[in-house]
Amino acid sequence: VQLQASGGGLVQAGGSLRLSCAASGTIFGIYTMGWYRRAPGKQRELVATVSRGGTTHYADSVKGRFTISRDNAKNTMYLQMNTLKPEDTAVYYCNADISQSPFSEQNYWGQGTQVTVSS
């Protein structure tokens, strides 16, 4: 199983970016998916999660600006980021709980995509 994150880049403050995370390989089921980020000199932090049924959770710092979603048919998760701030600059990682067969759930990480917001 692989998670491939994409969509990062350089954007001015106030701008928008959309991140994608596609899961591939032998997949029986994908459960909770999420985005995390690590800013320079800081620890990795949770940005948002989405359950298989669509229940979402956001860090307070991104509520109202970011929207997490998923397309179960495509094994893909998205993060729409609006009104970006310089403090959103970080490497963004996708994460997912995936099973390759019944009762075999494991946690996987993507490779990260850089988001840089200029002031």
Short mmCIF file of C-alpha atoms in Angstrom, two decimals:
data_model
loop_
_atom_site.label_atom_id
_atom_site.label_comp_id
_atom_site.label_asym_id
_atom_site.label_seq_id
_atom_site.Cartn_x
_atom_site.Cartn_y
_atom_site.Cartn_z
CA VAL A 1 0.00 0.00 0.00
CA GLN A 2 1.22 3.50 -0.85
CA LEU A 3 -0.13 6.95 -0.10
CA GLN A 4 0.82 9.59 -2.64
CA ALA A 5 0.35 13.22 -1.60
CA SER A 6 0.34 16.03 -4.15
CA GLY A 7 -0.79 19.59 -4.66
CA GLY A 8 1.63 21.55 -2.52
CA GLY A 9 3.36 24.67 -3.70
CA LEU A 10 4.09 28.34 -3.11
CA VAL A 11 1.17 30.71 -2.63
CA GLN A 12 0.69 34.23 -1.31
CA ALA A 13 -1.11 34.86 1.95
CA GLY A 14 -4.85 34.80 1.40
CA GLY A 15 -4.54 32.34 -1.44
CA SER A 16 -5.73 28.76 -1.80
CA LEU A 17 -4.31 25.32 -2.48
CA ARG A 18 -5.85 21.89 -2.79
CA LEU A 19 -3.94 18.85 -1.61
CA SER A 20 -4.71 15.32 -2.73
CA CYS A 21 -3.73 11.97 -1.25
CA ALA A 22 -4.28 8.83 -3.30
CA ALA A 23 -4.01 5.33 -1.85
CA SER A 24 -2.88 2.51 -4.11
CA GLY A 25 -2.01 -1.15 -3.85
CA THR A 26 -3.99 -4.08 -2.51
CA ILE A 27 -6.75 -2.43 -0.49
CA PHE A 28 -9.64 -4.13 1.26
CA GLY A 29 -10.82 -1.05 3.15
CA ILE A 30 -9.76 2.49 4.07
CA TYR A 31 -10.97 3.83 7.41
CA THR A 32 -9.96 7.10 9.06
CA MET A 33 -7.84 9.36 6.85
CA GLY A 34 -6.11 12.52 7.91
CA TRP A 35 -3.71 15.34 7.17
CA TYR A 36 -0.86 16.30 9.46
CA ARG A 37 1.79 18.96 9.08
CA ARG A 38 5.25 19.76 10.39
CA ALA A 39 6.43 23.34 10.32
CA PRO A 40 10.14 24.18 10.54
CA GLY A 41 11.37 23.74 14.10
CA LYS A 42 8.04 22.40 15.33
CA GLN A 43 6.52 19.04 16.05
CA ARG A 44 4.12 17.35 13.69
CA GLU A 45 0.52 18.35 14.38
CA LEU A 46 -2.89 17.14 13.33
CA VAL A 47 -4.64 19.30 10.73
CA ALA A 48 -7.83 17.39 10.01
CA THR A 49 -9.31 13.90 9.84
CA VAL A 50 -12.24 12.33 8.02
CA SER A 51 -13.88 9.01 8.80
CA ARG A 52 -15.05 6.54 6.20
CA GLY A 53 -18.56 7.82 6.72
CA GLY A 54 -17.52 11.45 6.29
CA THR A 55 -17.30 12.67 9.88
CA THR A 56 -14.66 15.40 10.05
CA HIS A 57 -12.46 16.88 12.75
CA TYR A 58 -10.27 19.97 12.48
CA ALA A 59 -7.53 21.62 14.46
CA ASP A 60 -8.70 24.93 15.87
CA SER A 61 -6.07 26.76 13.83
CA VAL A 62 -7.63 25.73 10.51
CA LYS A 63 -11.35 25.64 11.30
CA GLY A 64 -13.34 27.69 8.86
CA ARG A 65 -10.45 27.87 6.38
CA PHE A 66 -9.65 24.25 5.50
CA THR A 67 -12.03 21.53 4.31
CA ILE A 68 -11.17 17.85 4.33
CA SER A 69 -13.05 15.42 2.10
CA ARG A 70 -12.67 12.01 0.53
CA ASP A 71 -13.83 10.03 -2.47
CA ASN A 72 -14.12 6.42 -1.35
CA ALA A 73 -14.59 5.16 -4.90
CA LYS A 74 -11.23 6.66 -5.86
CA ASN A 75 -9.41 5.88 -2.58
CA THR A 76 -8.51 9.55 -2.46
CA MET A 77 -8.60 12.26 0.18
CA TYR A 78 -8.47 16.02 -0.31
CA LEU A 79 -7.65 19.11 1.71
CA GLN A 80 -8.98 22.39 0.36
CA MET A 81 -7.02 25.18 2.00
CA ASN A 82 -8.37 28.71 1.74
CA THR A 83 -7.29 32.02 3.23
CA LEU A 84 -3.82 30.64 3.74
CA LYS A 85 -1.53 32.30 6.27
CA PRO A 86 2.27 32.28 6.54
CA GLU A 87 1.92 30.15 9.66
CA ASP A 88 0.38 27.41 7.50
CA THR A 89 3.80 26.90 5.90
CA ALA A 90 4.80 23.29 6.54
CA VAL A 91 5.27 19.88 5.03
CA TYR A 92 1.86 18.28 4.87
CA TYR A 93 1.56 14.52 5.32
CA CYS A 94 -1.39 12.27 4.63
CA ASN A 95 -2.20 9.37 6.89
CA ALA A 96 -4.69 6.55 6.68
CA ASP A 97 -5.80 3.37 8.39
CA ILE A 98 -5.97 0.72 5.68
CA SER A 99 -6.66 -2.98 5.62
CA GLN A 100 -5.45 -5.30 2.88
CA SER A 101 -7.69 -8.11 4.10
CA PRO A 102 -10.39 -8.46 6.77
CA PHE A 103 -9.20 -7.58 10.29
CA SER A 104 -5.72 -6.52 9.10
CA GLU A 105 -5.87 -2.73 9.57
CA GLN A 106 -2.55 -0.87 9.58
CA ASN A 107 -1.57 2.79 9.66
CA TYR A 108 0.21 4.31 6.67
CA TRP A 109 1.93 7.65 5.95
CA GLY A 110 2.44 9.45 2.67
CA GLN A 111 5.70 11.11 1.67
CA GLY A 112 4.70 14.71 2.38
CA THR A 113 4.14 17.74 0.19
CA GLN A 114 5.56 21.20 0.88
CA VAL A 115 3.21 24.14 1.34
CA THR A 116 4.81 27.58 1.52
CA VAL A 117 2.75 30.70 2.16
CA SER A 118 4.48 34.02 1.56
CA SER A 119 3.47 37.19 3.33
#
